[in-house]
Coordinates of C-alpha atoms and ligand atoms in Angstrom, one line a residue:
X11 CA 0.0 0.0 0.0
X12 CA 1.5 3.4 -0.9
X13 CA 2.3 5.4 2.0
X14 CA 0.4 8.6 3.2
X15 CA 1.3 11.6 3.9
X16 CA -0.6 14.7 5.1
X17 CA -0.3 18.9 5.0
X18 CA -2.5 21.5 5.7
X19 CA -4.8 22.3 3.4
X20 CA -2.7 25.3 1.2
X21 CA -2.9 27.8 -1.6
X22 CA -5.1 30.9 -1.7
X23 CA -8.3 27.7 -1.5
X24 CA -7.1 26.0 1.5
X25 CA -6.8 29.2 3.1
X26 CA -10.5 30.5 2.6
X27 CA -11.4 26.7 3.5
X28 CA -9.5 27.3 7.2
X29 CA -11.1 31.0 7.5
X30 CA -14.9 30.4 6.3
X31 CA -15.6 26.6 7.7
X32 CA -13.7 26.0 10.8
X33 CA -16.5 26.3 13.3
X34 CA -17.2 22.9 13.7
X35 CA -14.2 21.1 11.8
X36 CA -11.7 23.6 13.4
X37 CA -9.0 22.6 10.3
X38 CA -8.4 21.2 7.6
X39 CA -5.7 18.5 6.0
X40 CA -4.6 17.5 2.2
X41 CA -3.9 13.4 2.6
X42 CA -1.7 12.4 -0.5
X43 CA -1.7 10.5 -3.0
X44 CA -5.0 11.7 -3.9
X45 CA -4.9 15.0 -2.5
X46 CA -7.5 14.2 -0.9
X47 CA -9.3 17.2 2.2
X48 CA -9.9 15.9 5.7
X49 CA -10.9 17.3 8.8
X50 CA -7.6 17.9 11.1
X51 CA -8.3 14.8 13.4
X52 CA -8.0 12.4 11.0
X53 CA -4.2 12.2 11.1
X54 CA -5.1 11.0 14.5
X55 CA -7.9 8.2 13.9
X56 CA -6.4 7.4 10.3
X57 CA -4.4 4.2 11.7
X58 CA -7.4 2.9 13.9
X59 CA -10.2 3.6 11.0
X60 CA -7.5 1.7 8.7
X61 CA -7.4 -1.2 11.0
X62 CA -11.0 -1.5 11.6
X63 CA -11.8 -4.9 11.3
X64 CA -14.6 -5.8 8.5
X65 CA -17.4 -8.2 9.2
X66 CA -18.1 -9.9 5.8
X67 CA -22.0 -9.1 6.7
X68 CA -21.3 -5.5 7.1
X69 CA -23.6 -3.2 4.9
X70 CA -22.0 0.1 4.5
X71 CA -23.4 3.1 2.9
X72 CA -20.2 5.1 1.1
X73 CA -21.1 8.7 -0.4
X74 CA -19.7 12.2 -1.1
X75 CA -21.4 14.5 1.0
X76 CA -24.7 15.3 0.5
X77 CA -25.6 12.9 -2.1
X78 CA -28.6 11.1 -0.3
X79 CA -26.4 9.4 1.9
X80 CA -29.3 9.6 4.8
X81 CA -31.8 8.8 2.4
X82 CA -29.6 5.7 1.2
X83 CA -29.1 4.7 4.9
X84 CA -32.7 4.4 6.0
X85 CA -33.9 2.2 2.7
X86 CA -31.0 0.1 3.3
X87 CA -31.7 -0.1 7.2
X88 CA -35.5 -1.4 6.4
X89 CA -34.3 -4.0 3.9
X90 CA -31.9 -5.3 6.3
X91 CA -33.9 -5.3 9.8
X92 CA -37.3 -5.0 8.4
X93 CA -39.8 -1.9 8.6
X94 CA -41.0 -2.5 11.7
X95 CA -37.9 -3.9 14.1
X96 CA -38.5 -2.1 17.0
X97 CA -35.1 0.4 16.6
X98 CA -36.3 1.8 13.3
X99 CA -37.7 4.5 15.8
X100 CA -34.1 5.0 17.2
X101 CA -32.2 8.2 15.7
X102 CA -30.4 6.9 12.4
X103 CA -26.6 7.6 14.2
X104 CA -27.7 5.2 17.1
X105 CA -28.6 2.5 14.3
X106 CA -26.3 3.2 11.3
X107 CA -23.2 5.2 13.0
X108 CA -21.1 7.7 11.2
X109 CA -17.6 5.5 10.6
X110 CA -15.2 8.6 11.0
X111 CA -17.6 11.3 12.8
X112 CA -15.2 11.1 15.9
X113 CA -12.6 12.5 13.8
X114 CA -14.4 15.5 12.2
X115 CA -15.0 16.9 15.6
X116 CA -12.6 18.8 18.5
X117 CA -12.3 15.6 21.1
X118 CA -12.7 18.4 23.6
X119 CA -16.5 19.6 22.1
X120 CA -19.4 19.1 24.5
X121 CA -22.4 20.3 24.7
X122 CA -24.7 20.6 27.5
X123 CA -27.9 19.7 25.7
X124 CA -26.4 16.3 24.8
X125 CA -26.5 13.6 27.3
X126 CA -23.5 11.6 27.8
X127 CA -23.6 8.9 25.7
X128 CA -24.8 11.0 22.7
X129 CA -23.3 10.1 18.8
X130 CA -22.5 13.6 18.5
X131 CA -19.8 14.1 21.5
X132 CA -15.9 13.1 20.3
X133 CA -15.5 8.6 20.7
X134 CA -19.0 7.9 21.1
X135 CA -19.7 6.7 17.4
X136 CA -16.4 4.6 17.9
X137 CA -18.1 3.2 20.8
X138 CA -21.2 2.5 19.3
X139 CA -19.5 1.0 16.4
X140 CA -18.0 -1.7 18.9
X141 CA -21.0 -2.7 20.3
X142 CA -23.6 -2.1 17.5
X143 CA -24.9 -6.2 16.6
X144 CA -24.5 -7.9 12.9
X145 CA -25.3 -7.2 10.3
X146 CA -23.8 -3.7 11.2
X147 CA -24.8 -1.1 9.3
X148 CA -22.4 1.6 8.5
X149 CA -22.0 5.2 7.0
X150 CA -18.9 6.8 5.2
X151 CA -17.9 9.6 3.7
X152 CA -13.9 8.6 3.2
X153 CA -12.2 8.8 0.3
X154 CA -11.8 5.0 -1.4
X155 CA -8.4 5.2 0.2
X156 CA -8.6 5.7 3.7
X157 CA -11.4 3.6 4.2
X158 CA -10.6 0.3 6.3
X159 CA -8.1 -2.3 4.3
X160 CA -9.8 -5.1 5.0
X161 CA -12.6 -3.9 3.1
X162 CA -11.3 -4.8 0.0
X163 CA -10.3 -8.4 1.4
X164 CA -13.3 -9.4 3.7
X165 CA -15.6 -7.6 1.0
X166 CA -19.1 -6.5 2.7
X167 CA -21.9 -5.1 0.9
X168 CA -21.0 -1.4 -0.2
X169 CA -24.2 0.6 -1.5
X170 CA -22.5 3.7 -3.3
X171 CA -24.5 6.6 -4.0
X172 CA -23.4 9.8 -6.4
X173 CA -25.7 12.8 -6.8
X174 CA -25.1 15.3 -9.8
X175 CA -22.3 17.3 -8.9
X176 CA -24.5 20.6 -9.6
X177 CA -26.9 19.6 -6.7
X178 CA -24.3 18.2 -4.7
X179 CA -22.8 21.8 -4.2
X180 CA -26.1 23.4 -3.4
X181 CA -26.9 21.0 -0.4
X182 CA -23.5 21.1 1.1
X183 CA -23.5 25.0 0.4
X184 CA -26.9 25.0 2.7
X185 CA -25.7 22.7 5.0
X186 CA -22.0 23.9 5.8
X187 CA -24.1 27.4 6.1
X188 CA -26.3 25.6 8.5
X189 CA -24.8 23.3 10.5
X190 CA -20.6 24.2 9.9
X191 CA -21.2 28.2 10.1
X192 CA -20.1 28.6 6.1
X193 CA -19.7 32.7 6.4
X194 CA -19.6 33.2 3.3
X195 CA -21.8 33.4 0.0
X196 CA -22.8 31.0 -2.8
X197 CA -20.4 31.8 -5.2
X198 CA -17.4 31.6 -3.1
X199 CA -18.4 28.3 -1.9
X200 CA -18.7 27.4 -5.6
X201 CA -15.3 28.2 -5.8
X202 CA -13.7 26.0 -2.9
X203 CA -16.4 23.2 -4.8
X204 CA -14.5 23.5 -8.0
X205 CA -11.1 23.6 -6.6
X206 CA -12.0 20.5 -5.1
X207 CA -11.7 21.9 -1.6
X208 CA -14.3 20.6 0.9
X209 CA -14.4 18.0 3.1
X210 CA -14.1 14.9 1.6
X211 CA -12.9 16.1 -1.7
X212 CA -12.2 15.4 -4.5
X213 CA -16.2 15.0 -5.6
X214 CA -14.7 13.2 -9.1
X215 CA -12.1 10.5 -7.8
X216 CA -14.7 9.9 -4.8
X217 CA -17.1 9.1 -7.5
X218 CA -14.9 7.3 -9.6
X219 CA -13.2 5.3 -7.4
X220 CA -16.6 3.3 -6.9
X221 CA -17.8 3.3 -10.6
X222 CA -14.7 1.5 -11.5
X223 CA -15.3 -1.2 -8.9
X224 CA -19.3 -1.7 -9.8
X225 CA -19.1 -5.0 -11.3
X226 CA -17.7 -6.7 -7.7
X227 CA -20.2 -8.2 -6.4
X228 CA -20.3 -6.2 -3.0
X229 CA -20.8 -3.1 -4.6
X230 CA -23.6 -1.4 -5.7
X231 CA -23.4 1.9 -7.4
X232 CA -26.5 4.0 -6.9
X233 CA -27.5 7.3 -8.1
X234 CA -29.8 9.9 -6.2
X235 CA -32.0 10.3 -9.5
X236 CA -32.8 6.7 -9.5
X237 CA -34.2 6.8 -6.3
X238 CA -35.8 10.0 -7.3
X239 CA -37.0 8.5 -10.4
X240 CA -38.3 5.2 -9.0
X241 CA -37.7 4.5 -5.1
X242 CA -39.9 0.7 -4.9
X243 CA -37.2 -0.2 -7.9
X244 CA -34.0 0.6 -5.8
X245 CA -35.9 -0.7 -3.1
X246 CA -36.0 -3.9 -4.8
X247 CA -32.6 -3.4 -6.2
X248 CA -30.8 -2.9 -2.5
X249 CA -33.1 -5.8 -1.3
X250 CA -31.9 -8.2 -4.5
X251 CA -27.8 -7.0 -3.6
X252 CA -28.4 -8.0 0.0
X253 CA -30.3 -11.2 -0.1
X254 CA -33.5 -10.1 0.8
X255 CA -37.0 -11.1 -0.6
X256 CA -39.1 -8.0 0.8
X257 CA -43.0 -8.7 -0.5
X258 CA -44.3 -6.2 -2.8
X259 CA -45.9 -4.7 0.3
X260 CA -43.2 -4.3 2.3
X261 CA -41.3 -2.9 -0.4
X262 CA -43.9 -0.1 -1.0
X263 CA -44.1 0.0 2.5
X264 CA -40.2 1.2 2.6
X265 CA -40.6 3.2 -0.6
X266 CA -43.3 5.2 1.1
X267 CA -41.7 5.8 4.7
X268 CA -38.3 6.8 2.7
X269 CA -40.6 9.4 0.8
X270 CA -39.4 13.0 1.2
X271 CA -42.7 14.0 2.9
X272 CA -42.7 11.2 5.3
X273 CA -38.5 11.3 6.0
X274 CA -39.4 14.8 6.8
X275 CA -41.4 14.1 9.2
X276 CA -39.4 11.7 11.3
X277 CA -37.6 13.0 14.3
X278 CA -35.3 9.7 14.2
X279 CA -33.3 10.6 10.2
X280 CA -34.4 14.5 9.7
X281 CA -31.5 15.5 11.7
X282 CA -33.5 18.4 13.4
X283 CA -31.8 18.6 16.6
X284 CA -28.8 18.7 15.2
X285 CA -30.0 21.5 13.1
X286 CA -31.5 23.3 15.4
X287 CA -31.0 27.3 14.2
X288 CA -27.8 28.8 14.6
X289 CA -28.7 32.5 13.1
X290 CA -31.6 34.6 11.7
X291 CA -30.2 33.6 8.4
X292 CA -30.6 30.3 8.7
X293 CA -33.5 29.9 10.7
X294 CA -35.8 28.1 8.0
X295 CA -33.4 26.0 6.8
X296 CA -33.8 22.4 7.0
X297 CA -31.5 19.0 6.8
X298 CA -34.7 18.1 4.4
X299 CA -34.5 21.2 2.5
X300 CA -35.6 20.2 -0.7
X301 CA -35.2 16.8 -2.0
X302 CA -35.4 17.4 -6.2
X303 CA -32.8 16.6 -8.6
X304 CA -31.7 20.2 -11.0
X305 CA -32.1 22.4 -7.8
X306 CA -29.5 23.7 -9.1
X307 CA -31.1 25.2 -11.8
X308 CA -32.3 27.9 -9.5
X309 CA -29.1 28.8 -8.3
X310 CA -26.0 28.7 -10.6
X311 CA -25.3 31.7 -13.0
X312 CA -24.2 30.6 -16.3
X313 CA -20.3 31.4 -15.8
X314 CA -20.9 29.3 -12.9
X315 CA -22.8 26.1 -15.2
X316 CA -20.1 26.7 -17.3
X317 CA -17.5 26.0 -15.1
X318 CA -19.0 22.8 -13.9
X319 CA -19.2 21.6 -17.6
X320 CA -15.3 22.5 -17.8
X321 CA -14.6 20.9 -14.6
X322 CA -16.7 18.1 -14.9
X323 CA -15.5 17.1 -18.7
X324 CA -12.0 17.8 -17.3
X325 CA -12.1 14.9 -14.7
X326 CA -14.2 12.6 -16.8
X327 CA -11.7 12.6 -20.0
X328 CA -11.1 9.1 -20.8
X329 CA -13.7 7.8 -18.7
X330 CA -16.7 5.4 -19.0
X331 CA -18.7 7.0 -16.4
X332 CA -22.2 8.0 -18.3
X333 CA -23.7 10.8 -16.0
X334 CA -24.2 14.2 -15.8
X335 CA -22.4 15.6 -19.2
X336 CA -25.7 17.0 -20.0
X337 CA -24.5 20.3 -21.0
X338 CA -25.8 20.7 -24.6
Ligands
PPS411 S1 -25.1 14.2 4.6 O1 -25.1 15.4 5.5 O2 -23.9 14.3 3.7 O3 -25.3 12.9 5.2 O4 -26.3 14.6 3.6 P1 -27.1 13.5 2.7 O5 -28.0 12.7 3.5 O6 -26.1 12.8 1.8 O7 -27.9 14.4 1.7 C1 -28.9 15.3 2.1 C2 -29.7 15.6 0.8 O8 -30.5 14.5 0.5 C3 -31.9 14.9 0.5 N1 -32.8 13.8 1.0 C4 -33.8 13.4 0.3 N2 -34.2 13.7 -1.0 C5 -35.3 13.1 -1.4 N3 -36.0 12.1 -0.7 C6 -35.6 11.8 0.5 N4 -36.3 10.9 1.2 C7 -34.5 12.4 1.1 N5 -33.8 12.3 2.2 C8 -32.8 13.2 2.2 C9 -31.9 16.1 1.4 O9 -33.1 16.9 1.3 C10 -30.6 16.8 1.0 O10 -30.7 17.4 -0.3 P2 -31.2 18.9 -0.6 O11 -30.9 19.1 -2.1 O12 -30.3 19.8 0.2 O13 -32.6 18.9 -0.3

């Protein structure tokens, strides 16, 4: 395995990253090869997330930010424990913990409204990922590389979901102005977007590092339109990758708890506590904002579409991947 290194984040983009999101992620690190952005603490959890040891009937969820990751997580959790196990009412980090959450935060953060054994305070989720019974059910945001080795020996089921890039920067630009205290305005955080300079960037190799590996037979490479498009047939399509034979009930069942309407409504996945408002500003926004595919429409100037379309076309040269080149 090549050997890592890691900096801090540079160049006139890894400076704005530091000053505009450090609220909650306090800094940030480049990991190479890859050049890949981390919160600080990783360089600290990096050796004990690589030697995490794999159950073969693992089920993890692996996105880029903001891609339906939560969405992905709760149809997956029903297909694998059933509708109506009696923790589907439990909050979704309880039930499907965050792999490398304890790393994005200060190990010193507390917070008085949390009780002790809360997912959100620093070791808890590696706590809960000790204890949690098979099959676990896990969430990731890491890059390909720095998720455990032994995933690629022990191979469990990976559900991989990519969002249009376009969309995917809207959401995060809502959320990091939400939840990470973003100060700054939309087309700035373009910017850091299309440098590649976010959390869990780069948005291309994240993608494309699963894409190439679709045809193993633990992966499954999922797109946030599908599920838009048709959510009983990905239903049926995460039930079919893990072995399950859901009756055409309980898949609508799923399909209709995991709607947009009803996911909005539950206390356990909408993530409202955690969003509870920061600033005026912010006040109506919501985890759940919107849920549509070409929200981005509403929001990108054309200098700024057409620096997607260089961007994307750029990283996708010589590559098989189908998606999102619909700039004509
Ligand atoms: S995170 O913070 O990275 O885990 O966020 P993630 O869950 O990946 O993405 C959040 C976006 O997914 C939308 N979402 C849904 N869309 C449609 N239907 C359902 N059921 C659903 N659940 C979550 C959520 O609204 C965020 O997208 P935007 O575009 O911001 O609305």
């Amino acid at each position: 395995m090549a050997s890592i290194s890691w900096k801090p984040v540079e160049g006139p983009h890894g400076e704005e990253l530091r000053k505009t999101l450090s609220d909650i992620y306090v800094d940030f690190l480049e990991v190479n090869p890859g050049h890949l952005v981390v919160p600080i603490f990783h360089k600290d959890w990096y050796q004990r997330q690589l030697d995490f040891p794999i159950k073969e009937d693992d089920v993890w969820v692996v996105t880029y930010p903001k891609s339906g990751t939560t969405w992905m997580q709760e149809v997956t959790w029903c297909v694998v424990r059933g509708i109506d196990h009696p923790q589907t009412s439990l909050p979704l980090m309880k039930r499907f913990p965050f792999f490398e959450w304890d790393c994005m935060i200060a190990p010193e953060f507390t917070d008085e409204r949390l009780c002790p054994d809360d997912p959100c305070l620093p070791g808890n989720t590696w706590k809960i990922l000790a204890n949690i019974s098979s099959p676990r059910t896990i969430k990731s945001h890491l890059q390909e590389p720095l998720l455990p080795k032994q995933m690629w020996e022990v191979k469990p089921k990976i559900v991989y979901v990519c969002r249009d890039p376009r969309d995917v920067c809207i959401s995060y630009y809502f959320h990091s102005m939400k939840l990470d205290g973003y100060k700054k305005e939309l087309p700035d955080f373009v910017e850091l977007f299309l440098a590649d300079m976010l959390p869990f960037a780069p948005f291309w190799s994240h993608t494309l590092d699963f894409w190439k590996r679709r045809d193993q037979e633990n992966i499954l490479f999922v797109r946030f339109e599908d599920m838009k498009e048709d959510l009983p047939r990905v239903v049926r399509k995460v039930a079919d990758f893990l072995g399950k034979e859901p009756s055409t009930e309980e898949v609508m069942r799923i399909a209709d708890h995991c709607s947009f309407g009803s996911m909005s409504k539950n206390k356990a996945v909408n993530n409202e506590a955690i969003y509870a408002a920061q600033n005026e500003k912010c006040k109506e926004l919501k985890f759940m904002r919107k849920g549509k595919v070409g929200d981005w429409k509403n929001h990108l100037t054309d200098s700024q579409i057409k620096a997607f379309k260089e961007w994307t076309f750029k990283h996708l040269e010589g590559s098989d991947f189908p998606y999102y080149r619909d700039y004509e």
